Amino acid sequence: MKFSGIVGNHRYLHRLQKSLIAAGNRTVVNDIGFKHKFSGLISEEESELKEFNDYLDNLKNHEKSGVPKGAGTDSDDGFDLGRMKRLMQSLGNPQSKFKAVHIAGTKGKGSTAAFLSNILRAQGYSVGCYTSPHIKTIRERITLGRLGDPVSAKTVNSLFQRIKLVLDQAVQLEKGHLSHFEVLTAVAFNLFAEENVDITVIEAGLGGARDATNIISSSDLAVSIITTIGEEHLAALGGSLETITVAKSGIIKHGRPVVLGGPYLPHIELILRNKASSCCSPVISASDPGNTSVIKGITNVSGIPFQVSDIILHINRDLQLSFEVYDVKLRLLGWHQLQNAATATCAALCLRDQGWRISDGSIRSGLEITHLPGRSQFLTSEETEALGLPGATILLDGAHTKESAKALADMIQITSPEAALVFVVAMASDKDHQAFATELLAVRRPVAVLLTEVSIAGDRYRSASLSLLRDAWMEACNDLGIKIYEEEEDRLKKHDDGNGMLLLNGGSLMESMRVGDEIIQSRRAAAGVLVVTGSLHIVSSVLCSL
């Protein structure tokens, strides 16, 4: 079989596209190449949100357009928090009606929020959780109550209809500058207040200091959490790791404890600790020397992989906190997720120190029930069959920075150390594509990499072109001394010594996945894993097809 990066591959993909369309009049192929039922109408629940979604779509959406330079810094170029404060005041300041845990960080925010929310729910608390982005529906960003389900369309629509006039007046007052994220944040905070939740877990969108979520006062803040610090959104956050750290530290409030996830570079941790000291805020570090987190192995339960881990925390600085849990089974895989679990546990212990009732059993239970779509997610056999790839092992992970690429590569080493790997990659245009590629390739060389494109937040504007991605992967391969083949026949003719890799320009996402699966099968390897990564948006494209 011939797989070509330029001509032959596209001929194969074209034939595959034709065969999918010819498969019957009950299916169609969408713009990423997935088969859908012809009657695939919007669900009744989602159609109820059409007016609200249309309203948001008319506002500035930085997830689609990209974030302006300096937007997240505490400077003249930074987002105007005054705008958000005026909006919230017009809505009666709902953010003052609940206690909040506020989370910032480069990576790990969503996982840490999920771990902590589930710990609190396991204890019986009604929890409001606000995160971003979403995978299938915008309702996923707002969860309410004791079960953790996405907020219902009916609940959102009811609130929207009641506050629409206020929103209209605010948009007019701010001369159209109110953004999609600001209005959605306001809606979430209103819902939390109206539902009278016991506590909220709030994920910052960008940075911290100038993020729309950073209107929570110190009197309403229970704990702030800073997960990791990395070089993402450099231009928007001041251009250096130090300015990024300062922006993230903006969520630390006077007299309120801060949990540090980490680990950080020493001078970065010093910036965070100095900010905490200036705010008289106790520091609880998940990376203190007295803490130990260990992955003991991988086990499968009903086809779902879990990592069996120990988390041992002994914190003696600022606060005296202690906790030990053994053989906890985590569905979120990898060392980075174990660190996120430890960070969430530190936050739970901090809340317990403040008088919140949280048992050791609730911490274990909350950690074990936590899973997130698109984060170290192995698809089930039913799901791979639904994609038309029966028998394939497919791993979805929304990694899109060099740090998350390293975490993904390390996780694959833990779960699939001997498997042949094929990567299917699509990314946003404003990411460090070469650093991402280098981190993935440095741990283990894949058999092939297929490059594709998907919509970013529903628009192709921010999607990295195939040529841009290809240049980045070629540079990474050259730096690491990896030979690049554009056709399978070239690899065979040139007697690959094991240091070569196929680099292919794919068609649609589904076509790329099919080619990747065929490459794995052609190798007749004992095991192979098709890894779909580069953005949560590529993950969303796959999951929305199921």
Coordinates of C-alpha atoms in Angstrom, one line a residue:
M1 CA 0.0 0.0 0.0
K2 CA 1.2 3.5 -0.9
F3 CA 0.9 6.4 1.5
S4 CA 2.1 9.7 0.0
G5 CA 2.5 13.1 1.7
I6 CA 1.7 15.0 -1.4
V7 CA 0.2 13.3 -4.5
G8 CA -0.5 9.7 -3.7
N9 CA -1.9 10.4 -0.3
H10 CA -4.4 12.9 -1.6
R11 CA -5.5 10.5 -4.4
Y12 CA -6.1 7.9 -1.7
L13 CA -8.0 10.4 0.4
H14 CA -10.1 11.5 -2.6
R15 CA -11.1 7.8 -3.2
L16 CA -12.0 7.4 0.4
Q17 CA -14.1 10.6 0.4
K18 CA -16.0 9.3 -2.7
S19 CA -16.6 5.9 -1.1
L20 CA -18.0 7.5 2.1
I21 CA -20.4 9.6 0.1
A22 CA -21.4 6.5 -1.9
A23 CA -22.1 4.5 1.2
G24 CA -25.8 5.3 1.1
N25 CA -28.3 8.1 1.0
R26 CA -28.7 7.8 4.8
T27 CA -25.3 9.4 5.5
V28 CA -23.5 12.6 4.7
V29 CA -19.8 13.6 5.2
N30 CA -19.2 16.9 7.0
D31 CA -16.3 19.3 6.4
I32 CA -14.0 17.2 8.6
G33 CA -14.9 14.0 6.9
F34 CA -17.0 12.3 9.6
K35 CA -20.1 10.3 8.6
H36 CA -23.3 11.6 10.1
K37 CA -26.9 10.5 9.8
F38 CA -28.7 12.5 7.2
S39 CA -31.3 13.4 9.8
G40 CA -28.7 14.8 12.1
L41 CA -30.7 17.7 13.4
I42 CA -29.9 19.9 16.3
S43 CA -31.2 18.3 19.5
E44 CA -34.3 19.9 21.0
E45 CA -32.3 21.0 24.0
E46 CA -29.7 22.8 22.0
S47 CA -32.3 24.4 19.7
E48 CA -33.8 26.0 22.8
L49 CA -30.5 27.9 23.2
K50 CA -30.4 29.2 19.7
E51 CA -31.4 32.8 20.6
F52 CA -28.8 32.8 23.4
N53 CA -26.0 31.4 21.2
D54 CA -26.9 33.8 18.4
Y55 CA -26.7 36.7 21.0
L56 CA -23.2 35.5 22.1
D57 CA -22.1 35.0 18.5
N58 CA -22.7 38.7 17.8
L59 CA -20.2 39.6 20.5
K60 CA -16.4 39.7 20.2
N61 CA -15.1 36.2 20.6
H62 CA -11.4 36.0 21.3
E63 CA -11.4 32.2 21.1
K64 CA -12.2 32.6 17.4
S65 CA -10.2 35.8 16.6
G66 CA -7.2 35.4 19.0
V67 CA -6.3 37.5 21.9
P68 CA -4.8 41.0 21.4
K69 CA -1.2 41.8 22.4
G70 CA -1.0 42.7 26.1
A71 CA -4.7 41.9 26.7
G72 CA -4.0 39.9 29.9
T73 CA -1.5 42.2 31.5
D74 CA -2.2 44.8 34.2
S75 CA -1.4 47.7 31.8
D76 CA -3.1 50.2 29.5
D77 CA -3.4 47.4 26.9
G78 CA -5.1 45.0 29.3
F79 CA -8.7 44.0 29.3
D80 CA -10.9 46.5 31.1
L81 CA -12.1 44.9 34.3
G82 CA -14.2 48.1 34.9
R83 CA -16.4 47.0 32.1
M84 CA -17.1 43.7 33.8
K85 CA -17.7 45.3 37.1
R86 CA -20.2 47.7 35.6
L87 CA -22.0 44.8 34.0
M88 CA -22.1 42.8 37.2
Q89 CA -23.3 45.8 39.2
S90 CA -26.2 46.3 36.7
L91 CA -27.1 42.6 37.5
G92 CA -27.0 43.1 41.2
N93 CA -23.5 41.8 41.8
P94 CA -24.3 38.1 41.9
Q95 CA -20.7 37.2 42.4
S96 CA -21.0 38.5 46.0
K97 CA -23.6 35.8 46.9
F98 CA -21.5 32.7 46.9
K99 CA -18.1 31.5 48.1
A100 CA -15.6 30.8 45.3
V101 CA -12.4 28.8 44.6
H102 CA -10.6 30.7 41.8
I103 CA -8.2 28.8 39.5
A104 CA -5.5 30.2 37.2
G105 CA -2.6 28.6 35.5
T106 CA -1.2 27.7 32.0
K107 CA -2.3 24.0 32.1
G108 CA -4.3 21.8 34.4
K109 CA -7.0 24.3 35.3
G110 CA -9.9 22.3 34.0
S111 CA -8.7 19.0 35.5
T112 CA -8.0 20.6 38.9
A113 CA -11.5 22.2 38.8
A114 CA -13.1 18.8 37.9
F115 CA -11.2 17.0 40.7
L116 CA -12.1 19.6 43.3
S117 CA -15.7 19.9 42.2
N118 CA -16.2 16.2 42.4
I119 CA -14.6 16.0 45.9
L120 CA -17.1 18.6 47.1
R121 CA -20.0 16.9 45.4
A122 CA -19.0 13.5 46.9
Q123 CA -19.3 15.2 50.3
G124 CA -22.9 16.3 49.3
Y125 CA -22.3 20.0 48.5
S126 CA -24.2 21.7 45.7
V127 CA -21.4 23.0 43.5
G128 CA -21.3 25.6 40.7
C129 CA -18.4 25.0 38.3
Y130 CA -17.4 27.4 35.5
T131 CA -14.7 26.2 33.0
S132 CA -13.7 26.7 29.3
P133 CA -13.6 25.7 26.5
H134 CA -16.3 23.2 25.8
I135 CA -16.3 20.0 23.7
K136 CA -19.9 19.6 22.4
T137 CA -22.1 22.3 23.9
I138 CA -21.5 25.6 25.6
R139 CA -23.6 24.3 28.5
E140 CA -20.6 22.1 29.5
R141 CA -18.9 25.3 30.8
I142 CA -21.5 25.7 33.6
T143 CA -22.4 22.8 35.9
L144 CA -24.8 23.1 38.8
G145 CA -25.8 21.1 41.8
R146 CA -24.7 17.8 43.3
L147 CA -24.4 15.7 40.1
G148 CA -22.1 17.8 37.9
D149 CA -24.2 17.7 34.8
P150 CA -24.1 20.6 32.3
V151 CA -26.7 23.3 33.0
S152 CA -30.0 22.7 31.2
A153 CA -30.9 24.8 28.2
K154 CA -34.2 25.6 29.9
T155 CA -32.4 27.1 32.9
V156 CA -30.0 29.1 30.8
N157 CA -32.7 30.4 28.5
S158 CA -35.0 31.3 31.4
L159 CA -32.3 33.5 32.9
F160 CA -31.3 35.0 29.5
Q161 CA -34.8 36.1 28.8
R162 CA -35.0 37.8 32.2
I163 CA -31.7 39.7 31.9
K164 CA -31.6 40.3 28.1
L165 CA -32.7 43.9 28.5
V166 CA -29.9 44.6 31.1
L167 CA -27.4 42.9 28.7
D168 CA -28.6 45.0 25.8
Q169 CA -28.2 48.2 27.8
A170 CA -24.7 47.1 29.0
V171 CA -23.6 46.4 25.4
Q172 CA -24.8 49.8 24.3
L173 CA -23.2 51.5 27.3
E174 CA -19.8 49.8 26.6
K175 CA -20.2 50.8 22.9
G176 CA -20.1 47.2 21.8
H177 CA -16.9 46.2 23.6
L178 CA -18.5 43.6 25.9
S179 CA -17.1 40.2 24.8
H180 CA -18.6 36.7 24.5
F181 CA -16.6 35.5 27.5
E182 CA -17.6 38.5 29.7
V183 CA -21.4 37.9 29.0
L184 CA -21.1 34.2 29.5
T185 CA -19.2 34.7 32.8
A186 CA -21.9 37.1 33.9
V187 CA -24.6 34.5 33.1
A188 CA -22.7 31.8 34.9
F189 CA -22.3 33.9 38.1
N190 CA -26.0 34.8 38.0
L191 CA -27.0 31.1 37.7
F192 CA -24.8 30.2 40.7
A193 CA -26.4 33.0 42.8
E194 CA -30.0 32.0 41.7
E195 CA -29.4 28.3 42.4
N196 CA -27.9 29.2 45.8
V197 CA -25.0 26.8 45.4
D198 CA -22.9 26.0 48.5
I199 CA -19.6 26.8 46.7
T200 CA -18.3 27.6 43.3
V201 CA -15.1 26.5 41.4
I202 CA -14.2 29.2 38.8
E203 CA -11.6 28.7 36.1
A204 CA -9.9 31.9 34.8
G205 CA -10.0 32.3 31.0
L206 CA -6.8 34.1 30.3
G207 CA -4.1 35.1 32.8
G208 CA -5.7 36.2 36.0
A209 CA -5.3 39.8 36.8
R210 CA -7.4 41.2 34.0
D211 CA -9.5 38.1 33.3
A212 CA -13.3 38.6 33.5
T213 CA -13.6 36.1 36.3
N214 CA -11.3 38.2 38.5
I215 CA -14.1 40.3 40.0
I216 CA -14.4 38.0 43.0
S217 CA -13.6 40.0 46.2
S218 CA -11.3 38.7 49.0
S219 CA -14.3 38.4 51.3
D220 CA -16.0 36.0 48.8
L221 CA -12.9 34.0 47.9
A222 CA -12.3 30.8 49.8
V223 CA -9.1 29.7 48.1
S224 CA -7.1 30.6 45.0
I225 CA -5.2 28.0 43.0
I226 CA -2.4 28.5 40.5
T227 CA -1.7 25.2 38.7
T228 CA 1.3 25.6 36.4
I229 CA 3.2 28.4 34.6
G230 CA 4.2 28.0 31.0
E231 CA 4.8 29.9 27.8
E232 CA 1.3 30.1 26.4
H233 CA -0.3 33.3 25.2
L234 CA 3.1 35.0 25.5
A235 CA 2.1 38.1 23.5
A236 CA -1.2 38.6 25.4
L237 CA 0.5 38.1 28.8
G238 CA 3.6 40.4 28.4
G239 CA 6.1 38.4 26.5
S240 CA 8.0 36.4 29.2
L241 CA 7.5 33.7 31.7
E242 CA 7.9 36.3 34.4
T243 CA 5.1 38.5 33.1
I244 CA 2.9 35.5 32.7
T245 CA 3.5 34.6 36.3
V246 CA 2.6 38.1 37.4
A247 CA -0.6 38.0 35.4
K248 CA -1.6 34.6 36.9
S249 CA -0.8 35.8 40.4
G250 CA -3.4 38.5 40.0
I251 CA -6.1 36.1 41.4
I252 CA -4.3 36.0 44.8
K253 CA -6.4 38.1 47.3
H254 CA -5.6 39.7 50.6
G255 CA -5.6 37.3 53.5
R256 CA -6.9 34.4 51.4
P257 CA -4.9 31.2 51.1
V258 CA -3.4 30.2 47.7
V259 CA -2.6 26.7 46.6
L260 CA 0.4 26.3 44.3
G261 CA 0.4 23.3 42.0
G262 CA 3.7 23.4 40.1
P263 CA 6.4 22.3 40.1
Y264 CA 7.8 25.7 39.0
L265 CA 11.2 27.1 38.2
P266 CA 12.7 28.5 41.5
H267 CA 12.5 32.2 40.4
I268 CA 8.9 31.7 39.2
E269 CA 7.8 30.2 42.5
L270 CA 9.5 33.1 44.2
I271 CA 7.4 35.6 42.3
L272 CA 4.2 33.7 43.4
R273 CA 5.3 33.5 47.0
N274 CA 6.3 37.2 47.1
K275 CA 2.9 38.2 45.7
A276 CA 1.2 35.9 48.4
S277 CA 3.4 37.5 51.1
S278 CA 2.5 41.0 50.0
C279 CA -1.2 40.0 50.3
C280 CA -0.7 38.2 53.6
S281 CA -2.0 35.0 52.0
P282 CA -1.0 31.6 53.4
V283 CA 0.7 29.4 50.8
I284 CA -0.1 25.6 50.4
S285 CA 2.3 24.0 47.9
A286 CA 1.4 20.6 46.3
S287 CA 5.1 20.4 45.3
D288 CA 6.7 20.8 48.7
P289 CA 9.4 18.2 49.5
G290 CA 7.3 16.5 52.1
N291 CA 4.6 15.6 49.5
T292 CA 4.8 12.4 47.5
S293 CA 2.8 11.3 44.5
V294 CA 3.4 7.9 42.9
I295 CA 2.0 6.0 39.9
K296 CA 2.1 2.3 40.8
G297 CA 0.7 0.9 37.6
I298 CA -2.1 0.9 35.0
T299 CA -5.1 -1.3 35.4
N300 CA -8.2 -1.8 33.2
V301 CA -11.7 -1.9 34.5
S302 CA -14.4 -2.8 31.9
G303 CA -12.0 -1.7 29.2
I304 CA -11.3 1.7 30.8
P305 CA -7.6 2.3 31.8
F306 CA -7.0 3.6 35.3
Q307 CA -3.7 4.6 36.9
V308 CA -3.3 3.3 40.4
S309 CA -1.6 6.0 42.5
D310 CA -0.6 7.1 46.0
I311 CA -0.9 10.7 47.2
I312 CA 0.8 11.6 50.4
L313 CA 0.7 15.2 51.6
H314 CA 2.4 16.6 54.7
I315 CA 2.4 20.4 54.6
N316 CA 4.0 22.2 57.5
R317 CA 4.6 25.7 56.1
D318 CA 1.9 28.5 56.7
L319 CA -0.8 25.9 57.4
Q320 CA -0.5 22.4 59.0
L321 CA -2.2 20.0 56.6
S322 CA -1.8 16.2 56.3
F323 CA -3.4 13.5 54.1
E324 CA -2.6 10.1 52.7
V325 CA -4.5 8.1 50.2
Y326 CA -3.2 4.8 48.7
D327 CA -4.2 2.8 45.6
V328 CA -6.5 5.6 44.4
K329 CA -7.7 4.7 40.8
L330 CA -7.5 7.8 38.6
R331 CA -9.2 7.8 35.2
L332 CA -7.2 10.9 34.2
L333 CA -3.9 9.5 33.2
G334 CA -0.3 10.7 33.4
W335 CA 2.1 12.3 35.9
H336 CA 0.6 15.8 35.2
Q337 CA -2.9 14.5 36.1
L338 CA -1.6 13.0 39.3
Q339 CA -0.1 16.4 40.1
N340 CA -3.5 18.0 39.3
A341 CA -5.2 15.5 41.7
A342 CA -2.7 16.4 44.4
T343 CA -3.3 20.1 43.8
A344 CA -7.1 19.7 44.1
T345 CA -6.6 17.6 47.3
C346 CA -4.5 20.4 48.8
A347 CA -7.4 22.8 48.0
A348 CA -9.9 20.4 49.6
L349 CA -7.7 20.2 52.8
C350 CA -7.5 24.0 52.8
L351 CA -11.2 24.3 52.7
R352 CA -11.5 21.7 55.5
D353 CA -9.1 23.8 57.5
Q354 CA -11.6 26.7 57.1
G355 CA -14.5 24.6 58.5
W356 CA -15.9 22.9 55.4
R357 CA -16.9 19.3 56.1
I358 CA -14.8 17.2 53.7
S359 CA -14.0 13.6 54.7
D360 CA -11.0 11.5 53.5
G361 CA -13.5 9.2 51.8
S362 CA -15.0 12.1 49.8
I363 CA -11.6 13.0 48.6
R364 CA -10.9 9.5 47.4
S365 CA -14.3 9.2 45.8
G366 CA -14.1 12.6 44.1
L367 CA -10.7 11.8 42.6
E368 CA -11.8 8.4 41.4
I369 CA -15.0 9.5 39.6
T370 CA -13.4 12.4 37.8
H371 CA -13.0 12.1 34.0
L372 CA -12.9 14.8 31.3
P373 CA -13.6 14.3 27.6
G374 CA -10.5 14.9 25.5
R375 CA -8.0 14.6 28.3
S376 CA -6.0 11.4 28.0
Q377 CA -9.2 9.7 26.8
F378 CA -9.0 6.3 25.2
L379 CA -12.1 5.7 23.1
T380 CA -14.2 2.6 23.9
S381 CA -14.6 -0.2 21.3
E382 CA -18.1 1.0 20.7
E383 CA -16.9 4.5 20.0
T384 CA -14.1 3.4 17.6
E385 CA -16.7 1.2 15.7
A386 CA -19.0 4.2 15.5
L387 CA -16.2 6.1 13.8
G388 CA -15.8 3.3 11.3
L389 CA -12.5 2.2 12.8
P390 CA -13.3 -1.1 14.5
G391 CA -10.5 -2.6 16.5
A392 CA -8.4 0.6 16.5
T393 CA -6.9 2.0 19.8
I394 CA -7.6 5.7 19.7
L395 CA -6.3 8.2 22.2
L396 CA -7.7 11.7 22.3
D397 CA -5.8 14.5 24.1
G398 CA -6.2 18.2 23.8
A399 CA -2.5 19.0 24.4
H400 CA -1.4 22.2 22.5
T401 CA 1.7 23.5 24.3
K402 CA 5.2 22.2 24.7
E403 CA 4.5 21.4 28.3
S404 CA 1.3 19.5 27.6
A405 CA 3.0 17.7 24.7
K406 CA 5.7 16.5 27.1
A407 CA 2.9 15.4 29.5
L408 CA 1.1 13.5 26.7
A409 CA 4.3 11.8 25.6
D410 CA 5.1 10.7 29.1
M411 CA 1.6 9.5 29.6
I412 CA 1.8 7.4 26.4
Q413 CA 5.1 5.9 27.8
I414 CA 3.2 4.8 30.9
T415 CA 0.1 3.4 29.2
S416 CA 1.5 2.1 25.9
P417 CA 5.2 1.7 26.1
E418 CA 5.6 -0.8 23.3
A419 CA 2.8 0.3 20.9
A420 CA 3.4 1.7 17.4
L421 CA 2.3 5.3 17.4
V422 CA 0.6 7.4 14.7
F423 CA -0.2 11.1 15.5
V424 CA -3.0 13.0 13.8
V425 CA -2.4 16.7 14.5
A426 CA -4.3 19.9 14.0
M427 CA -3.5 23.1 15.9
A428 CA -4.4 26.8 16.3
S429 CA -2.2 29.2 14.4
D430 CA -1.0 31.1 17.5
K431 CA 0.7 28.1 19.2
D432 CA 4.4 27.1 19.2
H433 CA 4.1 24.3 16.7
Q434 CA 7.8 23.4 16.6
A435 CA 8.2 23.2 20.4
F436 CA 5.0 21.0 20.5
A437 CA 6.4 18.7 17.8
T438 CA 9.8 18.5 19.5
E439 CA 8.4 17.5 22.8
L440 CA 6.3 14.7 21.3
L441 CA 9.2 13.4 19.2
A442 CA 11.8 13.6 21.9
V443 CA 10.2 10.9 24.0
R444 CA 9.4 8.4 21.3
R445 CA 9.4 8.4 17.5
P446 CA 6.1 7.7 16.0
V447 CA 5.6 5.6 12.8
A448 CA 3.8 8.5 11.1
V449 CA 2.4 12.0 11.7
L450 CA -0.6 13.1 9.7
L451 CA -1.3 16.8 9.6
T452 CA -4.8 18.2 9.2
E453 CA -7.0 21.2 9.9
V454 CA -10.1 21.8 11.9
S455 CA -12.2 24.8 12.9
I456 CA -11.1 26.6 16.0
A457 CA -14.1 27.7 18.1
G458 CA -16.3 27.2 15.0
D459 CA -14.1 29.2 12.6
R460 CA -11.2 28.4 10.4
Y461 CA -9.6 31.8 11.0
R462 CA -7.2 30.6 13.8
S463 CA -6.5 27.1 12.3
A464 CA -2.9 26.5 11.5
S465 CA -2.3 25.8 7.8
L466 CA -0.9 22.4 6.7
S467 CA 2.2 24.2 5.3
L468 CA 2.8 26.0 8.7
L469 CA 2.5 22.7 10.6
R470 CA 4.6 20.8 8.1
D471 CA 7.5 23.3 8.3
A472 CA 7.4 23.1 12.1
W473 CA 7.5 19.3 12.2
M474 CA 10.3 19.2 9.6
E475 CA 12.4 21.5 11.7
A476 CA 11.7 19.4 14.8
C477 CA 12.7 16.3 12.9
N478 CA 15.9 17.9 11.6
D479 CA 16.9 19.1 15.1
L480 CA 16.4 15.6 16.5
G481 CA 18.0 13.8 13.5
I482 CA 14.8 12.0 12.5
K483 CA 14.6 11.0 8.8
I484 CA 11.4 12.1 7.0
Y485 CA 9.7 10.0 4.4
E486 CA 6.8 11.2 2.4
E487 CA 5.8 7.8 1.0
E488 CA 5.8 4.4 2.5
E489 CA 7.6 3.1 -0.5
D490 CA 10.5 5.5 0.2
R491 CA 10.9 4.1 3.6
L492 CA 11.2 0.6 2.2
K493 CA 13.5 1.5 -0.7
K494 CA 15.9 3.4 1.6
H495 CA 16.0 0.6 4.2
D496 CA 14.8 2.6 7.2
D497 CA 17.1 1.9 10.1
G498 CA 14.4 2.6 12.6
N499 CA 15.0 6.3 12.8
G500 CA 12.6 7.3 10.0
M501 CA 9.1 8.7 10.2
L502 CA 6.3 9.3 7.7
L503 CA 5.1 12.9 7.5
L504 CA 1.9 13.3 5.6
N505 CA -0.4 16.1 4.7
G506 CA -3.8 14.7 5.4
G507 CA -7.2 15.6 4.0
S508 CA -10.1 15.9 6.5
L509 CA -9.7 14.8 10.1
M510 CA -11.6 11.5 9.5
E511 CA -9.6 10.8 6.3
S512 CA -6.4 11.3 8.3
M513 CA -7.5 9.0 11.0
R514 CA -8.4 6.3 8.5
V515 CA -5.1 6.5 6.8
G516 CA -3.3 6.5 10.2
D517 CA -5.2 3.3 11.2
E518 CA -4.2 1.7 7.9
I519 CA -0.6 2.6 8.5
I520 CA -0.7 0.9 11.9
Q521 CA -2.3 -2.2 10.4
S522 CA 0.2 -2.4 7.6
R523 CA 3.0 -2.5 10.1
R524 CA 1.5 -5.6 11.7
A525 CA 2.6 -4.4 15.1
A526 CA 1.4 -6.3 18.2
A527 CA -0.2 -3.0 19.3
G528 CA -0.7 0.4 17.9
V529 CA -2.2 3.7 19.1
L530 CA -3.7 6.4 17.0
V531 CA -3.2 9.6 18.9
V532 CA -5.4 12.6 18.0
T533 CA -4.0 15.8 19.5
G534 CA -2.9 19.4 19.1
S535 CA -6.0 21.2 20.3
L536 CA -9.2 20.6 22.3
H537 CA -11.0 21.6 19.0
I538 CA -9.6 18.6 17.1
V539 CA -10.8 16.4 20.1
S540 CA -14.2 18.1 20.0
S541 CA -14.5 17.3 16.3
V542 CA -14.0 13.6 17.0
L543 CA -16.3 13.5 20.0
C544 CA -19.1 15.4 18.3
S545 CA -19.1 12.7 15.6
L546 CA -20.1 10.0 18.0

